[in-house]
Coordinates of C-alpha atoms in Angstrom, one line a residue:
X1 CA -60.0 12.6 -41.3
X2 CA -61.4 15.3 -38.9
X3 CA -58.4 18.0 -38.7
X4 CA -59.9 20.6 -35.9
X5 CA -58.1 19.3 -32.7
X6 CA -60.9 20.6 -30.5
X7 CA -63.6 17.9 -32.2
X8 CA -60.2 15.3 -32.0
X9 CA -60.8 15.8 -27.9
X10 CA -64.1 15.1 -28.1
X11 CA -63.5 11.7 -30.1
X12 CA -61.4 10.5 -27.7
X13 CA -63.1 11.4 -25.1
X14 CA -65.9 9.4 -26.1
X15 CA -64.2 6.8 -26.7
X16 CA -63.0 6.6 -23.2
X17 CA -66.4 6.9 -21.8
X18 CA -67.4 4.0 -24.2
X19 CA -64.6 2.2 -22.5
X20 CA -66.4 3.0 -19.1
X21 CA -63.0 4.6 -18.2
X22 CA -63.1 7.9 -15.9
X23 CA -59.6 9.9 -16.1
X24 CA -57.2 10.8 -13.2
X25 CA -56.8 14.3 -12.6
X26 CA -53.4 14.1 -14.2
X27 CA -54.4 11.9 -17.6
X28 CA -56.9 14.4 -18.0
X29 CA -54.4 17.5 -17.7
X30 CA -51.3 15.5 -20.2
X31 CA -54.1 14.7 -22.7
X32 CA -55.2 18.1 -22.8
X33 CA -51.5 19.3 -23.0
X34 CA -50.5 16.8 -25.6
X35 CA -54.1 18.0 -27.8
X36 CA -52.4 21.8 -27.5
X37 CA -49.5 20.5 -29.3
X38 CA -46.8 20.4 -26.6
X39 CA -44.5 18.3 -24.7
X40 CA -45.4 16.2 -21.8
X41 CA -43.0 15.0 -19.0
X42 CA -45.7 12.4 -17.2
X43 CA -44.4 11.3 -13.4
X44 CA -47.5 9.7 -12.1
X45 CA -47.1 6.2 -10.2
X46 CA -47.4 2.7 -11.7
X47 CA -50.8 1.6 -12.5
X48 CA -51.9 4.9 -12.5
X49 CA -53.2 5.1 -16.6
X50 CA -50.1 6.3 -18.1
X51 CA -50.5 3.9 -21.5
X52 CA -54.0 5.7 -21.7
X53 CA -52.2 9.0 -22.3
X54 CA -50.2 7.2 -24.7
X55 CA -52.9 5.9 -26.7
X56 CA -54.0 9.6 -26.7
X57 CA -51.4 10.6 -28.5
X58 CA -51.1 8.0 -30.8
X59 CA -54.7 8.8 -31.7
X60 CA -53.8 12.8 -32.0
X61 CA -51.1 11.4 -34.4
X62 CA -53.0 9.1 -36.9
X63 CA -55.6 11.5 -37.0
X64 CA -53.2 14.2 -37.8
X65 CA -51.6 12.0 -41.0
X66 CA -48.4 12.3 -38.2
X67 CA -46.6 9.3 -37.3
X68 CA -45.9 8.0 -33.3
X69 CA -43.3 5.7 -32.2
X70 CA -43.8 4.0 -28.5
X71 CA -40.0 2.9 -27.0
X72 CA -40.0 0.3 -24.3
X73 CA -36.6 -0.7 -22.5
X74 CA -36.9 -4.7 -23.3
X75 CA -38.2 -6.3 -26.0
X76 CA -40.6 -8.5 -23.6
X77 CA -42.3 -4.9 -23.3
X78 CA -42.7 -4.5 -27.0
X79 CA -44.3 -7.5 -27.8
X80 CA -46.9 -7.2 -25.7
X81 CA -47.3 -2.9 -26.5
X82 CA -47.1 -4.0 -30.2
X83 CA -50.3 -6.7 -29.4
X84 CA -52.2 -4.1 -27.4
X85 CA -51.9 -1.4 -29.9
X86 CA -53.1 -3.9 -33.1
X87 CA -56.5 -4.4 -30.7
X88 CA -57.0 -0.5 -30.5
X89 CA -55.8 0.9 -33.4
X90 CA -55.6 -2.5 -36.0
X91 CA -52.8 -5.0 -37.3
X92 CA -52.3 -2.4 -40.2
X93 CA -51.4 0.8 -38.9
X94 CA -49.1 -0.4 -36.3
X95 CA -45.7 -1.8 -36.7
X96 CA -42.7 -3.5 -34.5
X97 CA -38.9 -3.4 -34.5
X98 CA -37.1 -5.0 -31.9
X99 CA -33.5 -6.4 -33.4
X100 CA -35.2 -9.8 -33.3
X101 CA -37.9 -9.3 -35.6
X102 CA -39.6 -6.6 -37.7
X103 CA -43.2 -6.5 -38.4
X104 CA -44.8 -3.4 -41.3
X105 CA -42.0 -1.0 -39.9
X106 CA -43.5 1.5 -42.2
X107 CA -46.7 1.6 -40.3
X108 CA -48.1 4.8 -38.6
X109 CA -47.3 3.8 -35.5
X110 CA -44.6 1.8 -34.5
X111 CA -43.5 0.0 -31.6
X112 CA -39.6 -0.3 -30.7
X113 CA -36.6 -0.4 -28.3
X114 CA -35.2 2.5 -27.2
X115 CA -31.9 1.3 -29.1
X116 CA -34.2 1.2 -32.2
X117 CA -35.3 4.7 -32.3
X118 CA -31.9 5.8 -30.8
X119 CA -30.1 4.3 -34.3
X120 CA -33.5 5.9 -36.3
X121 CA -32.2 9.3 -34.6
X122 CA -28.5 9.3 -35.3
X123 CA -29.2 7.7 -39.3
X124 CA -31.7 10.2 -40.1
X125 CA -31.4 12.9 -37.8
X126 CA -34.2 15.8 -38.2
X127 CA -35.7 14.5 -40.9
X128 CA -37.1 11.1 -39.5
X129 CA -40.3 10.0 -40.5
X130 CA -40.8 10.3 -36.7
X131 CA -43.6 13.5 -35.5
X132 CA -44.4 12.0 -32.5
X133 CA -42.0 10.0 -29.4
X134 CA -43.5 8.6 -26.4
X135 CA -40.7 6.9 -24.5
X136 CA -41.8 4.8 -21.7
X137 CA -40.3 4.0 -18.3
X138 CA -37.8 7.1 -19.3
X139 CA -36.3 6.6 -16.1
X140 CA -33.7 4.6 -18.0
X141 CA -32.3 7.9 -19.1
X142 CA -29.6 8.1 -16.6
X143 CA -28.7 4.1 -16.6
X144 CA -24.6 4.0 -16.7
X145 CA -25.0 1.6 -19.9
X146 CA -28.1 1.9 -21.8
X147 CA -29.2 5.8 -21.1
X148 CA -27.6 7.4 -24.0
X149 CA -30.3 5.4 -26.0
X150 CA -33.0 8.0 -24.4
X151 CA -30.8 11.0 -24.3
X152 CA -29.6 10.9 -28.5
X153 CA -33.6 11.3 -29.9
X154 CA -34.1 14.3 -27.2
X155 CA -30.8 16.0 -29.2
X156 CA -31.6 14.5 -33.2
X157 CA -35.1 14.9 -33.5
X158 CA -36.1 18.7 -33.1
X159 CA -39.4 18.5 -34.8
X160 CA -41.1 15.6 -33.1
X161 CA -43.4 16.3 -30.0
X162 CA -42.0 14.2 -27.2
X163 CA -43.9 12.1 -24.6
X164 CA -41.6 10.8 -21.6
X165 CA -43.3 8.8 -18.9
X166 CA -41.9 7.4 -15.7
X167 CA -43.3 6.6 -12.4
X168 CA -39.7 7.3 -11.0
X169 CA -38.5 10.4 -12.5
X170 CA -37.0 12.1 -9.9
X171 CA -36.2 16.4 -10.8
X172 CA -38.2 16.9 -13.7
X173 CA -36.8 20.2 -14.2
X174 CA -34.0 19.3 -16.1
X175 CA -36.5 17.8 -18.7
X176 CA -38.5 20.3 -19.3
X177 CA -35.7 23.4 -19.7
X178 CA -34.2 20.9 -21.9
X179 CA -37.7 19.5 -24.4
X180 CA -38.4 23.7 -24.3
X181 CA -34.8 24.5 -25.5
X182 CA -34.5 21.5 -28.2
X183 CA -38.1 21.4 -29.4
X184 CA -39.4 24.8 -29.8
X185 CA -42.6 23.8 -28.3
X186 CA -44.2 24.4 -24.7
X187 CA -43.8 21.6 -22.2
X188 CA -45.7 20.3 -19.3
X189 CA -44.9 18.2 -16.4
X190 CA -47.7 16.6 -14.5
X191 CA -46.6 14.6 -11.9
X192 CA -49.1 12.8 -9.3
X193 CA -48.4 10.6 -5.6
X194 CA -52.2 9.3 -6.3
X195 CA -51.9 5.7 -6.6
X196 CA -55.3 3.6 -7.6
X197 CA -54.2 1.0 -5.3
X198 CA -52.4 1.8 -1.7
X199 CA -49.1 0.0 -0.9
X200 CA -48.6 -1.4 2.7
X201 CA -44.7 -1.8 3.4
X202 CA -43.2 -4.4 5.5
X203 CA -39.8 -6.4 6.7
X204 CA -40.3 -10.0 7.5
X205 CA -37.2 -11.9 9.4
X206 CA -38.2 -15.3 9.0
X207 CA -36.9 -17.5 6.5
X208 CA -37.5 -17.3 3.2
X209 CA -40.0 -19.6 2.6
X210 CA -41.9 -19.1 5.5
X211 CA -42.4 -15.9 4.8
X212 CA -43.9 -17.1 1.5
X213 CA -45.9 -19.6 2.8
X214 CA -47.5 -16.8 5.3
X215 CA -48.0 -14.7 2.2
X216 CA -49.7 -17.3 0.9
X217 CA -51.9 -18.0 3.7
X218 CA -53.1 -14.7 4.1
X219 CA -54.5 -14.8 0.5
X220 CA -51.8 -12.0 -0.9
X221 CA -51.4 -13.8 -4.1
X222 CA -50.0 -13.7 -6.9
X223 CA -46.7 -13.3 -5.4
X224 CA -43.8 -11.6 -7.2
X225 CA -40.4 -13.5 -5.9
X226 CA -37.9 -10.5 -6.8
X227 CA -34.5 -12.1 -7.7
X228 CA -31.6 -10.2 -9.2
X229 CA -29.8 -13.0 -11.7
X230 CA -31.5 -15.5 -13.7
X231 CA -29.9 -18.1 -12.0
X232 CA -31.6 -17.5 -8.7
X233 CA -34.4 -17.0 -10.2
X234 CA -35.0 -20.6 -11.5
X235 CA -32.9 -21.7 -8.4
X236 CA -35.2 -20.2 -5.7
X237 CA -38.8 -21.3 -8.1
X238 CA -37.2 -24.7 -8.1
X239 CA -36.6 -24.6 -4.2
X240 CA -40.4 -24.1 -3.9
X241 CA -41.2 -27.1 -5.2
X242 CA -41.3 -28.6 -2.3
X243 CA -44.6 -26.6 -0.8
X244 CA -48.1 -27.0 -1.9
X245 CA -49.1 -23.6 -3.3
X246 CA -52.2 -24.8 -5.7
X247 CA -55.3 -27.2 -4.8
X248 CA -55.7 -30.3 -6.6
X249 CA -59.1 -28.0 -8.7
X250 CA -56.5 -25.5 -9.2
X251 CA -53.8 -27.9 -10.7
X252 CA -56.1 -29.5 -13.0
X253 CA -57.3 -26.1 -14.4
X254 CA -53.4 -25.5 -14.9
X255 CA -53.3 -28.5 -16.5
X256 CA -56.0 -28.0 -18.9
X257 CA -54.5 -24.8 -20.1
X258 CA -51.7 -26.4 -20.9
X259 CA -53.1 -28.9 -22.9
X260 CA -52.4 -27.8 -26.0
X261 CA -48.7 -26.4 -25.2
X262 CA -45.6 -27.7 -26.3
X263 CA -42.4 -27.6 -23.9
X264 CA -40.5 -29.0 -26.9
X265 CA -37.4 -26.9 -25.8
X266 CA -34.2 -28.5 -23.2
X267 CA -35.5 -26.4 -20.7
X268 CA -39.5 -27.0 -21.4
X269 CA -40.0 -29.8 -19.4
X270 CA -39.0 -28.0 -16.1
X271 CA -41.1 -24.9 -17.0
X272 CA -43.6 -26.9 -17.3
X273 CA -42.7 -28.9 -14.2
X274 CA -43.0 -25.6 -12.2
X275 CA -46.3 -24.3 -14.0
X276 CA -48.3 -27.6 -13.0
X277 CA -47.2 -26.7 -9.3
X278 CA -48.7 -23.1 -9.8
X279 CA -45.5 -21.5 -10.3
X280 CA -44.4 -19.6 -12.7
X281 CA -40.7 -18.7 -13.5
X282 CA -40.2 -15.5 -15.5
X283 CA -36.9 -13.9 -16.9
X284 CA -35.0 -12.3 -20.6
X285 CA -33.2 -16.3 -20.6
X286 CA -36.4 -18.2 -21.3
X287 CA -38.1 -18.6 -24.1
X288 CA -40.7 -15.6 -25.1
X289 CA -43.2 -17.9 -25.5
X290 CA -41.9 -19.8 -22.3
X291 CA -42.5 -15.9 -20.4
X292 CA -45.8 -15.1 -22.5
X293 CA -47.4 -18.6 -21.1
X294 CA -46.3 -17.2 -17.2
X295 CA -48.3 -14.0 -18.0
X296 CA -51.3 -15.8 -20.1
X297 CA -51.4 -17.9 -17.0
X298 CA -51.1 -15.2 -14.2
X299 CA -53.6 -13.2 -16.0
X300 CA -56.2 -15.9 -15.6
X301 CA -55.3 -16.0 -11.9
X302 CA -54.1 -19.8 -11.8
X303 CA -50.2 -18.9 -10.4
X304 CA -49.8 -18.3 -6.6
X305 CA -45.7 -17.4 -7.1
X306 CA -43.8 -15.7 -10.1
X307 CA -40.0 -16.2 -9.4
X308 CA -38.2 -13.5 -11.8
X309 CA -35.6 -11.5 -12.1
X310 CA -36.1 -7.4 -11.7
X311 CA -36.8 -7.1 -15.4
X312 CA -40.4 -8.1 -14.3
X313 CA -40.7 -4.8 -12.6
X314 CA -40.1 -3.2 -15.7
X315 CA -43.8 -2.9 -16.8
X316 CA -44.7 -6.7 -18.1
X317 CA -48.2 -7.0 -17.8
X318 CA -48.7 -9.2 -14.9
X319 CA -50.8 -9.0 -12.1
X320 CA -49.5 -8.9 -9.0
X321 CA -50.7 -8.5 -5.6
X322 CA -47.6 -9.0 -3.2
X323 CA -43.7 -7.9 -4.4
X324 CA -41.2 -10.3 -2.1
X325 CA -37.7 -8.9 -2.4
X326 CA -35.5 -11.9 -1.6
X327 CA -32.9 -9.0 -0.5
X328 CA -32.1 -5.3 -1.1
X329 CA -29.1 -5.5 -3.3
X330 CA -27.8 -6.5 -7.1
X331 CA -24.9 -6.5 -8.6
X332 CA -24.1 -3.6 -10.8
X333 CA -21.9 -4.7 -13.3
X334 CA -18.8 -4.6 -11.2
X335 CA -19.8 -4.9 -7.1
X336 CA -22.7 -5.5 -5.7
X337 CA -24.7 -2.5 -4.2
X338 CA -27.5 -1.7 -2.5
X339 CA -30.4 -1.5 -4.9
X340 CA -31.2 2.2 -5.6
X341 CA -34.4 3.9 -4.1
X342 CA -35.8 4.3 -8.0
X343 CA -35.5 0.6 -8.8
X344 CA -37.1 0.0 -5.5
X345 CA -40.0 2.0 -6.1
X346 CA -39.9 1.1 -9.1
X347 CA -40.7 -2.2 -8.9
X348 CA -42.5 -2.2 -6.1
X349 CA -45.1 -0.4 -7.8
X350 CA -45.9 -4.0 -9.8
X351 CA -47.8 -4.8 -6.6
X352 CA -51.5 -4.2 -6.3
X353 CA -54.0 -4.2 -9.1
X354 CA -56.7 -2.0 -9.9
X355 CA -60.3 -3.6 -10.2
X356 CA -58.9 -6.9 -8.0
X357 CA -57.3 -5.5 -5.1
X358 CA -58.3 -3.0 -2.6
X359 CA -54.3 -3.1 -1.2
X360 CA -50.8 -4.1 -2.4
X361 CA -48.2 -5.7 -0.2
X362 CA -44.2 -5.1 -0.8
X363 CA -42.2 -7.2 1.7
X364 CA -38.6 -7.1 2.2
X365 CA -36.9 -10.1 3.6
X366 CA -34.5 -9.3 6.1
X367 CA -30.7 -10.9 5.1
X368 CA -29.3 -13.8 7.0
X369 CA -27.3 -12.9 8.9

């Protein structure tokens, strides 16, 4: 185990430049805070390398004999962390806990809901086998219902060196008085506008689908279909049905990759109705294998159109090139409101990705009216 942090660095470093990576101006300045042994507040845009940092850390962490625990909001998010962190680190030293299932908890790095570490925090307090937090999309801190899950391990856990990463932070003050105050240790905030892939803004008045089927046409594909319930969701991937998104070469390569799939489920059938017409249907009611089969199948480029719900925003792994809000408000719980300016940055920041496009497009459809 090398102990000197400096030659640490340098390992990781190298093993970026293996990857044939070369770091943002900010990555490079958290890493090199999170090596000194402090805090890091990281507000730097979607698709900008944050999970880089992250894997940083965890490195810093095994390396150290320390142990790192990576939160995600939704479960969706820590399946797919949990798979991406057994590729770099291996199936033995990482671990997942997300109510539903629990997979070598004890590991030395662990993947979980925020609700997860929340309960770790208020059960053991101080002395959790916990040294290092990174808490992703921390933006969730001030959610009305589920924040106090990000607030209680910032108050429990003195000793642990925190991580909090958000594209849509907002005052980062607050956080880093706060991490100072509770933790002992020094605390950065690096924050960044740069985005690897520009965004190009736009309303649209026509109806609906015709404003999809222009998408369309102008090669602005995949398209993320931004619904706010479940039930529009399938409602408005259903509606789509009848337009031709996918050539007959590109339905029979769909149909090959589904070969050996089974829609055994009530609902199976009509996902994979939708999936032979190259769209994909994507929200917390299906299936997770049902959602992992959109993602497997967006990754590989053979979906024009993902109708989801918002949660889709939240940092699932799926490329997208256009984000078409089907309207600008949700309901809240109790009325419906206009959605907030950090949920609409936030996911519009799903469009555009780095390596395929040289632009994203985020398109607002203007209401009926």
């Amino acid at each position: 185990m090398l102990a000197d942090t400096g030659e640490l660095l340098d390992s990781f470093l190298d093993f970026v430049k293996e990857r044939g990576v070369e770091l943002y101006e900010a990555q490079e300045e958290a890493i090199l805070a999170l090596f000194d042994g402090g805090n890091v507040v990281l507000n730097t845009p979607t698709g900008s390398g944050k999970s880089l940092v992250a894997t940083a850390l965890h490195f810093l962490s095994m390396a150290q004999g320390r142990r790192s625990v990576y939160t995600c909001p939704i479960k969706a998010l820590v399946n797919e962390k949990f798979l991406a962190l057994c590729q770099d680190f291996g199936a033995d030293n990482v671990g997942m806990i997300t109510g539903d299932a629990t997979v070598n908890r004890n590991a030395p790095i662990l993947c979980c809901t925020a609700e997860i570490l929340s309960n770790i925090a208020l059960s053991e307090g101080a002395d959790a086998m916990v040294d290092d937090v990174i808490m992703d999309e921390f933006h969730y801190y001030s959610d009305r219902d589920r924040g106090v899950a990000w607030q209680i391990p910032l108050l429990t856990m003195p000793k642990a060196r925190f991580l909090l990463m958000s594209a849509t932070f907002g005052n980062t003050d607050f956080f880093e008085d706060v991490l100072k105050k509770l933790t002992g240790k020094p605390t950065s905030v690096v924050k960044s506008t740069q985005r690897p892939v520009p965004l190009d803004f736009e309303f649209r008045d026509s109806p609906l689908h015709e404003t999809i089927r222009k998408v369309v046409g102008e090669g602005k594909t995949p398209v993320y279909l931004v619904n706010f319930t479940q039930r529009e969701a399938a409602e408005e991937a259903q509606n789509l049905m009848s337009m031709d998104f996918a050539s007959k070469e590109e339905k029979q390569a769909i149909s090959a990759a589904l070969t050996n799939v089974k829609f055994s489920s009530p609902y199976g059938k009509e996902v994979q109705r939708l999936l032979k017409h190259g769209i994909g249907l994507h929200h917390a009611g299906l299936l997770p294998k049902y959602r992992l089969l959109v993602e497997k199948l967006a990754q590989q480029g053979l979906l024009k159109i993902i109708s989801g719900t918002d949660t889709l925003g939240v940092g699932v792994n799926v490329p997208i090139r256009s984000v078409l809000f089907t309207k600008l408000c949700k309901f809240d719980g109790s009325k419906s409101t206009i959605l907030s300016v950090r949920d609409f940055h936030q996911i519009s920041g799903r469009a555009g990705r780095k390596g395929f496009d040289d632009r994203g497009s985020v398109i607002a459809q203007v209401p009926e009216h």
